[in-house]
């Protein structure tokens, strides 16, 4: 099963679209319950958000969340066929709705006049990762007088604790840290990276030795007339048909984590 | 190494036989050559309305940073009929990237596809165990009619062509035994207009059929187009009344995931479906 995160943003409204139809199968899915989960730091709070019939889809926005959800809290939506209690100590990670390509949702940022989105999911297999790390290599840094640049990291764990973790940002060429930021587990953390825009013609890396997740790059112009959002691939996507893709990735990540220094 | 060559040849042959005979055809055929690298077939848009940019990264220094090396890159541009327009070769320093603006390569008008091959032989590195380097990174678009200087990014989403050095390019797309339906898992009733861009990664002409549905899943529009091998088409729908909620596309292609452009009052969204 997959989770679909709804980020919170200080300027832009956010939305997530959930679809109860497969990207490839001809057969529709059965009716599913939709749940929203957020953490209070010690428990997962579970809100039932209604049902979705086979073939249906629905938008949920940051403006229309239940009033019980704190304004700064990221929300994680998921489908589940059974009724769930109001609190959980662990999020479910049942094998269901697994398709190739993955069963995705649309995660969107909205200004009053335009929108940007990506098709994404947070696989439940990632909730159980004990040792977490991140290496995101990106050319997607934009800048200029009228352009803002935010980095977002979505992280989700099985248990609800929110721990601080460290992200380091550097140009790939010299690996010298130009920005360090604290992010949190079980959150969609936002880091304003507009100040590093002078490095926009450089390949850029974002690393962490103690958190993983989905790294997102959000760019916007003043007034929000145009927005851009995309994530970086995990390193395993850079090569195909390997019999043991994790072996070189482990070595590659280890090098980047050691080399990016203050 | 000889055993590895035999294994590779056997696997590549088996993939193509399965495709030809329709026996559990694979989504992708493994390349013939151990030394081939793989690229997506990215759509580009030009003319007076669009510009397209591709940020080429030195991938060997990303993947094997402890042995950084300059990397030879081969960039191939096609028009929307799949005819090759231009080919460029250049070298990238370790840990560097190069911005390629399509408007610097092509005449003022047009649209098409491009591929990018990196000359990195992963077979020389046993830990990649039979892997091939793939280019499916980040392409960005700018609408020239907009006042905004922002580029909107989308990453590649499939394996399309393989190539070894300057040898002939080969499609590695598998061949399904029947039409395959693909349904983007999002809604279109929030935008004024939207476009689905289909690149044909196979070696033969294909037909794509797009069906548009309202919120009750009633079919309200249908469009059909022919896409030349290595070419592309843009299928557009006006949706100012928000009548189209979802779409699906059908064709003789595994996972034919279009690149989507959704148009709003002042800007646009581009995403892979």
Coordinates of C-alpha atoms in Angstrom, one line a residue:
Chain A
X1 CA 0.0 0.0 0.0
X2 CA 1.0 3.6 -0.5
X3 CA 0.6 6.8 1.4
X4 CA 0.0 10.2 -0.2
X5 CA 1.2 13.3 1.6
X6 CA -0.3 16.7 1.7
X7 CA 2.4 19.3 2.4
X8 CA 1.7 22.5 4.2
X9 CA 3.1 25.7 2.7
X10 CA 3.2 29.3 4.2
X11 CA 2.0 30.9 0.9
X12 CA 0.4 28.3 -1.4
X13 CA -2.6 26.2 -0.9
X14 CA -1.8 22.5 -1.3
X15 CA -4.0 19.6 -2.5
X16 CA -3.8 15.8 -3.0
X17 CA -5.9 13.9 -5.5
X18 CA -6.7 10.3 -4.6
X19 CA -7.8 7.9 -7.4
X20 CA -9.6 4.6 -6.8
X21 CA -8.7 3.2 -10.1
X22 CA -5.6 1.4 -11.2
X23 CA -3.3 3.0 -13.8
X24 CA -3.2 -0.2 -15.9
X25 CA -5.7 -2.8 -14.9
X26 CA -9.0 -2.9 -16.7
X27 CA -10.8 -4.0 -13.6
X28 CA -12.0 -1.4 -11.1
X29 CA -11.2 -1.6 -7.4
X30 CA -13.7 -2.2 -4.7
X31 CA -15.0 0.7 -2.6
X32 CA -12.2 1.9 -0.3
X33 CA -12.2 3.9 3.0
X34 CA -10.0 7.0 2.9
X35 CA -8.0 7.9 6.0
X36 CA -5.9 10.8 7.0
X37 CA -3.1 10.3 9.5
X38 CA -1.1 12.9 11.4
X39 CA 1.1 12.6 14.4
X40 CA 0.8 14.4 17.8
X41 CA 4.3 13.1 18.5
X42 CA 3.2 10.1 20.5
X43 CA 0.3 8.6 18.6
X44 CA -1.0 8.6 15.0
X45 CA -4.3 10.4 14.9
X46 CA -6.6 8.8 12.3
X47 CA -9.5 10.7 10.7
X48 CA -12.0 8.9 8.5
X49 CA -12.4 11.0 5.3
X50 CA -15.2 9.0 3.6
X51 CA -15.3 6.4 1.0
X52 CA -14.3 6.3 -2.7
X53 CA -16.1 3.9 -5.1
X54 CA -14.4 2.0 -7.8
X55 CA -13.4 4.4 -10.6
X56 CA -13.8 7.5 -8.6
X57 CA -11.3 10.2 -7.6
X58 CA -11.4 13.1 -5.1
X59 CA -9.4 16.2 -4.2
X60 CA -8.5 17.1 -0.6
X61 CA -7.0 20.5 0.0
X62 CA -5.1 22.2 2.9
X63 CA -8.1 24.6 3.2
X64 CA -10.6 21.9 3.8
X65 CA -9.0 19.7 6.3
X66 CA -10.7 18.8 9.6
X67 CA -10.3 21.5 12.2
X68 CA -8.6 19.0 14.5
X69 CA -5.5 19.0 12.3
X70 CA -2.9 21.6 13.5
X71 CA -2.1 24.1 10.8
X72 CA 1.5 23.2 10.7
X73 CA 1.1 19.5 10.5
X74 CA 1.6 17.4 7.3
X75 CA -1.1 15.0 6.5
X76 CA -0.7 11.5 5.1
X77 CA -3.7 10.0 3.3
X78 CA -4.2 6.4 2.6
X79 CA -6.7 3.8 1.3
X80 CA -7.7 1.0 3.6
X81 CA -10.4 -1.6 3.2
X82 CA -11.2 -2.0 7.0
X83 CA -12.4 0.3 9.7
X84 CA -9.6 1.8 11.8
X85 CA -9.6 3.2 15.4
X86 CA -9.1 6.9 16.1
X87 CA -5.5 6.4 17.2
X88 CA -2.8 4.0 16.2
X89 CA 0.7 3.3 17.6
X90 CA 1.8 2.1 14.2
X91 CA 0.6 2.9 10.7
X92 CA -0.5 -0.1 8.6
X93 CA 1.8 -1.4 6.0
X94 CA -0.3 -4.1 4.4
X95 CA 0.5 -5.4 0.9
X96 CA -2.4 -4.1 -1.2
X97 CA -3.0 -1.9 -4.3
X98 CA 0.4 -2.7 -5.6
X99 CA 0.7 -2.1 -9.3
X100 CA 3.4 -1.4 -11.9
X101 CA 3.6 1.5 -12.4
X102 CA 2.9 2.4 -8.8
X103 CA -0.6 3.4 -7.6
X104 CA 0.0 7.2 -7.4
X105 CA -1.8 10.3 -6.2
X106 CA -1.4 13.9 -7.5
X107 CA 0.3 16.2 -5.0
X108 CA -0.3 19.8 -5.9
X109 CA 0.7 23.4 -5.0
X110 CA -1.8 26.2 -5.9
X111 CA -1.5 29.9 -6.3
X112 CA -4.7 31.9 -7.1
X113 CA -3.9 31.8 -10.8
X114 CA -1.9 28.6 -11.5
X115 CA -0.9 25.2 -10.1
X116 CA 2.0 22.7 -10.2
X117 CA 2.0 19.1 -9.2
X118 CA 3.7 15.7 -9.5
X119 CA 2.4 12.1 -9.5
X120 CA 3.7 10.6 -6.3
X121 CA 3.4 8.1 -3.5
X122 CA 5.2 7.1 -0.3
X123 CA 5.5 3.3 -0.5
X124 CA 4.7 1.6 2.8
X125 CA 7.8 -0.5 2.6
X126 CA 9.8 2.7 3.3
X127 CA 8.0 3.1 6.7
X128 CA 10.0 0.2 8.1
X129 CA 13.5 1.4 7.1
X130 CA 15.7 1.3 10.2
X131 CA 18.8 3.0 8.7
X132 CA 17.8 6.0 6.7
X133 CA 19.9 8.3 4.4
X134 CA 19.4 10.6 1.5
X135 CA 21.5 11.6 -1.5
X136 CA 19.6 13.8 -4.0
X137 CA 21.6 15.2 -7.0
X138 CA 19.7 17.9 -8.8
X139 CA 20.0 20.5 -11.6
X140 CA 16.7 22.0 -10.6
X141 CA 17.9 25.1 -8.6
X142 CA 16.4 28.2 -10.1
X143 CA 17.0 31.8 -9.0
X144 CA 16.8 35.5 -9.8
X145 CA 15.3 38.6 -8.4
X146 CA 11.8 37.5 -8.6
X147 CA 12.2 33.7 -8.1
X148 CA 11.9 31.7 -4.8
X149 CA 13.2 28.2 -4.3
X150 CA 12.0 25.8 -1.6
X151 CA 13.2 22.3 -0.9
X152 CA 10.7 19.9 0.7
X153 CA 11.4 16.5 2.2
X154 CA 8.5 14.1 2.9
X155 CA 9.4 11.5 5.5
X156 CA 7.1 8.9 7.0
X157 CA 7.8 6.2 9.6
X158 CA 5.7 3.4 11.0
X159 CA 5.8 4.9 14.6
X160 CA 4.7 8.5 15.3
X161 CA 7.7 10.1 17.0
X162 CA 9.0 13.3 15.4
X163 CA 12.8 13.4 15.6
X164 CA 15.0 16.3 14.3
X165 CA 17.4 15.3 11.5
X166 CA 20.1 17.2 9.6
X167 CA 20.2 18.0 5.8
X168 CA 23.3 19.4 4.1
X169 CA 23.2 21.3 0.8
X170 CA 26.3 21.7 -1.4
X171 CA 27.5 22.2 -4.9
X172 CA 28.5 18.7 -6.3
X173 CA 31.8 20.0 -7.6
X174 CA 33.4 21.1 -4.3
X175 CA 31.0 19.4 -1.8
X176 CA 31.4 22.3 0.6
X177 CA 28.3 22.8 2.7
X178 CA 26.5 26.1 1.8
X179 CA 23.4 25.5 3.9
X180 CA 22.5 23.1 6.8
X181 CA 18.9 22.7 7.9
X182 CA 17.0 20.7 10.5
X183 CA 14.1 18.6 9.3
X184 CA 11.8 16.2 11.1
X185 CA 10.6 12.6 10.8
X186 CA 6.9 12.1 10.0
X187 CA 6.7 15.5 8.4
X188 CA 7.0 17.3 5.1
X189 CA 9.7 19.7 6.1
X190 CA 10.3 22.9 4.1
X191 CA 13.7 24.5 3.7
X192 CA 14.0 27.9 1.9
X193 CA 16.9 27.5 -0.4
X194 CA 16.5 30.7 -2.3
X195 CA 19.8 32.0 -0.9
X196 CA 21.7 29.3 -2.8
X197 CA 20.4 30.4 -6.2
X198 CA 23.8 31.8 -7.3
X199 CA 24.8 28.1 -7.6
X200 CA 22.0 27.5 -10.1
X201 CA 24.3 26.6 -12.9
X202 CA 26.0 23.9 -10.8
X203 CA 25.0 20.4 -10.2
X204 CA 23.7 20.4 -6.7
X205 CA 23.5 17.8 -3.9
X206 CA 21.4 17.5 -0.8
X207 CA 22.4 14.8 1.6
X208 CA 21.5 13.4 5.0
X209 CA 23.0 10.5 7.0
X210 CA 19.9 10.1 9.3
X211 CA 16.7 10.6 7.3
X212 CA 15.3 9.4 4.0
X213 CA 12.2 10.5 2.0
X214 CA 10.9 12.1 -1.1
X215 CA 13.0 15.2 -2.0
X216 CA 11.0 17.9 -3.8
X217 CA 12.1 21.1 -5.5
X218 CA 9.5 23.8 -5.6
X219 CA 10.3 27.1 -7.6
X220 CA 7.9 30.0 -7.9
X221 CA 7.9 33.6 -9.1
X222 CA 6.8 36.6 -7.1
X223 CA 3.0 36.7 -7.3
X224 CA 2.8 33.0 -8.1
X225 CA 2.1 33.4 -11.8
X226 CA 4.2 30.3 -12.5
X227 CA 5.2 27.4 -10.3
X228 CA 7.4 24.4 -10.8
X229 CA 7.6 21.2 -8.8
X230 CA 9.6 18.0 -9.4
X231 CA 11.3 15.3 -7.3
X232 CA 14.7 13.8 -7.9
X233 CA 15.1 10.1 -8.8
X234 CA 16.5 7.7 -6.3
X235 CA 20.0 6.6 -7.4
X236 CA 18.8 3.2 -8.5
X237 CA 16.9 4.9 -11.4
X238 CA 20.2 5.9 -13.0
X239 CA 20.8 2.4 -14.3
X240 CA 18.7 -0.5 -15.5
X241 CA 18.7 -4.3 -15.7
X242 CA 21.2 -4.7 -12.9
X243 CA 20.9 -7.9 -11.0
X244 CA 21.9 -6.2 -7.7
X245 CA 21.1 -2.5 -7.9
X246 CA 21.6 -1.8 -4.2
X247 CA 25.3 -2.8 -4.2
X248 CA 26.6 0.2 -6.2
X249 CA 24.1 2.6 -4.7
X250 CA 25.2 1.7 -1.2
X251 CA 28.8 2.6 -2.1
X252 CA 27.8 5.7 -4.0
X253 CA 25.7 7.1 -1.1
X254 CA 28.5 6.3 1.4
X255 CA 30.9 8.4 -0.7
X256 CA 28.6 11.4 -0.9
X257 CA 27.7 11.3 2.7
X258 CA 31.4 11.3 3.7
X259 CA 32.5 13.9 1.2
X260 CA 29.9 16.7 1.8
X261 CA 31.5 18.6 4.6
X262 CA 31.3 22.0 6.3
Chain B
X1 CA 33.8 -11.8 -19.7
X2 CA 33.0 -14.3 -22.4
X3 CA 30.4 -15.9 -20.2
X4 CA 28.9 -12.5 -19.6
X5 CA 28.7 -11.8 -23.4
X6 CA 27.0 -15.1 -24.0
X7 CA 24.5 -14.5 -21.1
X8 CA 23.8 -11.0 -22.5
X9 CA 23.2 -12.2 -26.0
X10 CA 21.0 -15.0 -24.8
X11 CA 18.9 -12.7 -22.6
X12 CA 18.5 -10.1 -25.4
X13 CA 17.5 -12.8 -27.9
X14 CA 15.1 -14.3 -25.4
X15 CA 13.4 -10.9 -24.8
X16 CA 12.9 -10.4 -28.5
X17 CA 11.7 -13.9 -29.2
X18 CA 9.1 -13.5 -26.4
X19 CA 8.0 -10.2 -27.9
X20 CA 7.8 -11.7 -31.4
X21 CA 5.9 -14.8 -30.3
X22 CA 3.7 -13.0 -27.9
X23 CA 4.7 -15.2 -25.0
X24 CA 4.8 -13.1 -21.8
X25 CA 6.5 -10.3 -23.7
X26 CA 8.7 -8.1 -21.5
X27 CA 8.1 -4.4 -21.1
X28 CA 11.6 -3.7 -22.2
X29 CA 14.0 -5.8 -24.2
X30 CA 17.5 -5.9 -22.8
X31 CA 20.1 -4.2 -25.1
X32 CA 22.0 -6.4 -27.5
X33 CA 25.4 -4.9 -26.5
X34 CA 26.8 -5.2 -23.0
X35 CA 28.4 -1.8 -23.7
X36 CA 25.2 0.1 -24.7
X37 CA 23.7 2.9 -22.6
X38 CA 20.0 3.7 -22.5
X39 CA 18.0 7.0 -22.9
X40 CA 14.4 8.0 -22.6
X41 CA 12.8 9.7 -25.6
X42 CA 12.0 13.1 -24.3
X43 CA 9.5 15.4 -26.0
X44 CA 10.7 19.0 -26.9
X45 CA 8.5 21.9 -27.8
X46 CA 9.7 25.0 -29.7
X47 CA 8.4 27.7 -32.0
X48 CA 7.0 31.1 -30.8
X49 CA 5.2 29.6 -27.9
X50 CA 7.7 27.2 -26.1
X51 CA 11.3 26.7 -25.3
X52 CA 12.7 23.4 -23.9
X53 CA 15.8 22.9 -21.8
X54 CA 17.7 19.8 -20.8
X55 CA 20.2 19.8 -18.0
X56 CA 22.7 17.1 -18.8
X57 CA 24.6 15.8 -15.8
X58 CA 27.9 13.9 -15.7
X59 CA 26.3 10.7 -14.5
X60 CA 29.5 8.7 -14.0
X61 CA 30.7 11.1 -11.3
X62 CA 27.3 10.9 -9.6
X63 CA 27.2 7.1 -9.6
X64 CA 30.9 6.4 -9.2
X65 CA 32.2 9.6 -7.5
X66 CA 35.3 7.9 -6.1
X67 CA 36.6 7.5 -9.7
X68 CA 35.4 10.7 -11.3
X69 CA 36.0 11.0 -15.0
X70 CA 35.1 13.3 -17.9
X71 CA 32.2 11.8 -19.8
X72 CA 31.4 11.8 -23.5
X73 CA 27.8 12.6 -24.2
X74 CA 25.8 12.0 -27.4
X75 CA 22.7 14.2 -27.9
X76 CA 20.3 13.3 -30.7
X77 CA 17.4 15.4 -31.8
X78 CA 14.4 14.2 -33.8
X79 CA 11.4 16.1 -35.3
X80 CA 7.9 15.0 -34.5
X81 CA 8.0 12.6 -37.5
X82 CA 10.9 10.8 -35.9
X83 CA 13.4 12.1 -38.5
X84 CA 16.8 12.8 -37.0
X85 CA 17.5 16.6 -37.2
X86 CA 20.8 16.8 -35.5
X87 CA 23.4 15.0 -33.4
X88 CA 25.9 16.6 -31.0
X89 CA 28.9 15.1 -29.1
X90 CA 30.5 16.8 -26.3
X91 CA 32.4 16.1 -23.1
X92 CA 31.3 16.9 -19.5
X93 CA 33.8 17.5 -16.7
X94 CA 33.3 15.4 -13.5
X95 CA 30.5 16.7 -11.2
X96 CA 29.4 19.2 -13.8
X97 CA 26.2 19.7 -15.9
X98 CA 25.5 21.4 -19.1
X99 CA 22.3 23.3 -20.0
X100 CA 21.1 22.4 -23.5
X101 CA 18.4 24.8 -24.8
X102 CA 16.6 23.3 -27.7
X103 CA 16.1 26.7 -29.3
X104 CA 19.9 26.8 -29.8
X105 CA 19.7 23.6 -31.8
X106 CA 16.6 23.9 -34.0
X107 CA 14.9 26.2 -36.4
X108 CA 12.4 28.6 -34.9
X109 CA 9.3 26.3 -35.3
X110 CA 8.5 22.8 -34.4
X111 CA 8.4 20.1 -31.9
X112 CA 9.8 16.6 -31.6
X113 CA 11.8 14.3 -29.4
X114 CA 15.4 13.9 -28.2
X115 CA 17.6 11.2 -26.6
X116 CA 20.9 11.5 -24.7
X117 CA 23.5 8.7 -24.4
X118 CA 26.4 8.8 -21.9
X119 CA 29.5 6.9 -22.9
X120 CA 29.9 5.1 -19.6
X121 CA 30.5 1.4 -19.7
X122 CA 29.1 0.0 -16.4
X123 CA 30.2 -3.5 -17.5
X124 CA 33.7 -2.4 -16.6
X125 CA 32.5 -2.2 -13.0
X126 CA 31.4 -5.6 -11.8
X127 CA 29.3 -4.2 -8.9
X128 CA 26.7 -2.9 -11.4
X129 CA 26.1 -6.6 -12.3
X130 CA 24.8 -6.4 -15.8
X131 CA 23.4 -2.9 -15.5
X132 CA 23.2 -0.2 -18.2
X133 CA 23.5 3.5 -17.5
X134 CA 20.2 5.3 -18.2
X135 CA 19.4 8.9 -19.0
X136 CA 15.9 9.7 -17.8
X137 CA 16.6 12.9 -15.9
X138 CA 15.2 16.4 -16.0
X139 CA 13.7 18.3 -18.9
X140 CA 12.1 21.7 -18.4
X141 CA 9.8 23.9 -20.4
X142 CA 9.1 27.6 -20.5
X143 CA 6.0 29.2 -22.1
X144 CA 7.4 32.2 -24.1
X145 CA 4.0 34.0 -23.9
X146 CA 4.3 34.2 -20.1
X147 CA 6.1 37.0 -18.3
X148 CA 7.7 34.5 -16.0
X149 CA 11.3 33.5 -16.3
X150 CA 10.7 30.2 -14.5
X151 CA 11.4 26.8 -16.1
X152 CA 8.9 24.0 -15.2
X153 CA 10.6 20.6 -14.7
X154 CA 9.6 17.1 -15.3
X155 CA 11.7 14.0 -15.2
X156 CA 11.9 11.2 -17.8
X157 CA 9.8 8.1 -17.2
X158 CA 10.8 5.2 -19.4
X159 CA 13.6 3.4 -21.1
X160 CA 13.3 4.0 -24.9
X161 CA 16.5 3.6 -26.9
X162 CA 19.9 2.0 -26.5
X163 CA 23.1 2.8 -28.2
X164 CA 26.7 1.8 -28.1
X165 CA 29.1 4.6 -29.1
X166 CA 28.3 5.7 -32.6
X167 CA 26.5 2.6 -33.6
X168 CA 22.8 2.5 -34.7
X169 CA 20.2 3.3 -32.0
X170 CA 17.8 0.5 -31.1
X171 CA 14.4 0.7 -29.5
X172 CA 14.2 -1.4 -26.4
X173 CA 10.4 -1.0 -26.0
X174 CA 8.6 -4.3 -25.6
X175 CA 5.6 -5.3 -27.8
X176 CA 2.3 -6.1 -26.0
X177 CA 0.1 -8.8 -27.6
X178 CA -2.9 -6.4 -27.5
X179 CA -3.8 -2.8 -26.9
X180 CA -2.9 -1.6 -23.4
X181 CA -5.0 1.0 -21.5
X182 CA -3.2 3.6 -19.3
X183 CA -5.1 5.8 -16.9
X184 CA -3.4 8.9 -15.4
X185 CA -4.4 9.0 -11.7
X186 CA -5.3 12.6 -11.5
X187 CA -8.1 15.0 -12.4
X188 CA -8.3 17.5 -15.3
X189 CA -11.3 19.5 -14.2
X190 CA -9.2 22.2 -12.5
X191 CA -7.6 23.6 -15.7
X192 CA -8.7 25.6 -18.7
X193 CA -7.0 23.4 -21.3
X194 CA -4.7 20.4 -21.2
X195 CA -2.4 18.4 -23.5
X196 CA -1.2 14.9 -23.6
X197 CA 2.2 14.4 -25.2
X198 CA 3.0 10.9 -26.5
X199 CA 6.5 9.9 -27.6
X200 CA 6.7 6.7 -29.6
X201 CA 9.6 4.7 -28.2
X202 CA 9.0 1.7 -30.5
X203 CA 10.5 1.1 -33.9
X204 CA 7.1 1.2 -35.7
X205 CA 4.2 3.6 -36.2
X206 CA 1.6 3.4 -33.5
X207 CA -2.0 4.6 -33.0
X208 CA -3.0 6.2 -29.8
X209 CA -6.6 6.6 -28.7
X210 CA -7.5 9.1 -25.9
X211 CA -10.9 9.0 -24.2
X212 CA -12.1 11.8 -22.0
X213 CA -14.7 11.2 -19.3
X214 CA -16.9 13.4 -17.1
X215 CA -17.1 12.9 -13.3
X216 CA -19.7 10.2 -13.7
X217 CA -17.2 8.3 -16.0
X218 CA -19.4 9.0 -19.0
X219 CA -17.4 9.2 -22.3
X220 CA -17.7 12.7 -23.6
X221 CA -14.8 13.1 -26.1
X222 CA -12.4 10.8 -28.0
X223 CA -9.4 11.6 -30.1
X224 CA -7.1 9.4 -32.2
X225 CA -3.7 10.1 -33.6
X226 CA -0.9 8.3 -35.3
X227 CA 2.6 8.6 -33.8
X228 CA 5.6 7.8 -36.0
X229 CA 8.5 5.8 -34.6
X230 CA 10.7 8.1 -32.5
X231 CA 8.3 10.9 -33.2
X232 CA 5.6 12.5 -31.0
X233 CA 2.1 14.0 -31.0
X234 CA 0.4 16.5 -28.8
X235 CA -3.3 15.8 -28.2
X236 CA -5.1 18.9 -26.8
X237 CA -8.5 19.3 -25.0
X238 CA -10.2 22.5 -24.1
X239 CA -11.7 22.2 -20.7
X240 CA -12.8 25.7 -19.7
X241 CA -16.2 24.3 -18.5
X242 CA -14.4 21.7 -16.4
X243 CA -16.4 19.0 -18.0
X244 CA -13.5 16.5 -18.4
X245 CA -12.6 14.9 -15.1
X246 CA -10.4 12.0 -16.2
X247 CA -8.8 10.5 -19.3
X248 CA -7.4 7.2 -20.4
X249 CA -5.2 6.3 -23.4
X250 CA -5.0 3.1 -25.3
X251 CA -2.3 1.8 -27.7
X252 CA 0.0 -1.1 -28.6
X253 CA 2.6 0.1 -26.1
X254 CA 3.4 -1.0 -22.6
X255 CA 2.8 1.8 -20.0
X256 CA 2.3 4.6 -22.6
X257 CA 2.5 7.3 -20.0
X258 CA 2.1 10.7 -21.6
X259 CA 3.8 13.9 -20.4
X260 CA 0.9 16.1 -19.4
X261 CA 0.6 19.9 -19.8
X262 CA -2.2 21.6 -17.8
X263 CA -2.9 25.2 -18.5
X264 CA -4.2 27.7 -16.0
X265 CA -4.9 31.4 -15.9
X266 CA -1.3 32.6 -15.7
X267 CA 0.9 29.5 -15.9
X268 CA 1.1 25.8 -16.7
X269 CA 1.9 22.5 -15.0
X270 CA 4.0 19.8 -16.7
X271 CA 4.2 16.4 -15.1
X272 CA 4.7 12.8 -16.2
X273 CA 1.6 10.8 -15.6

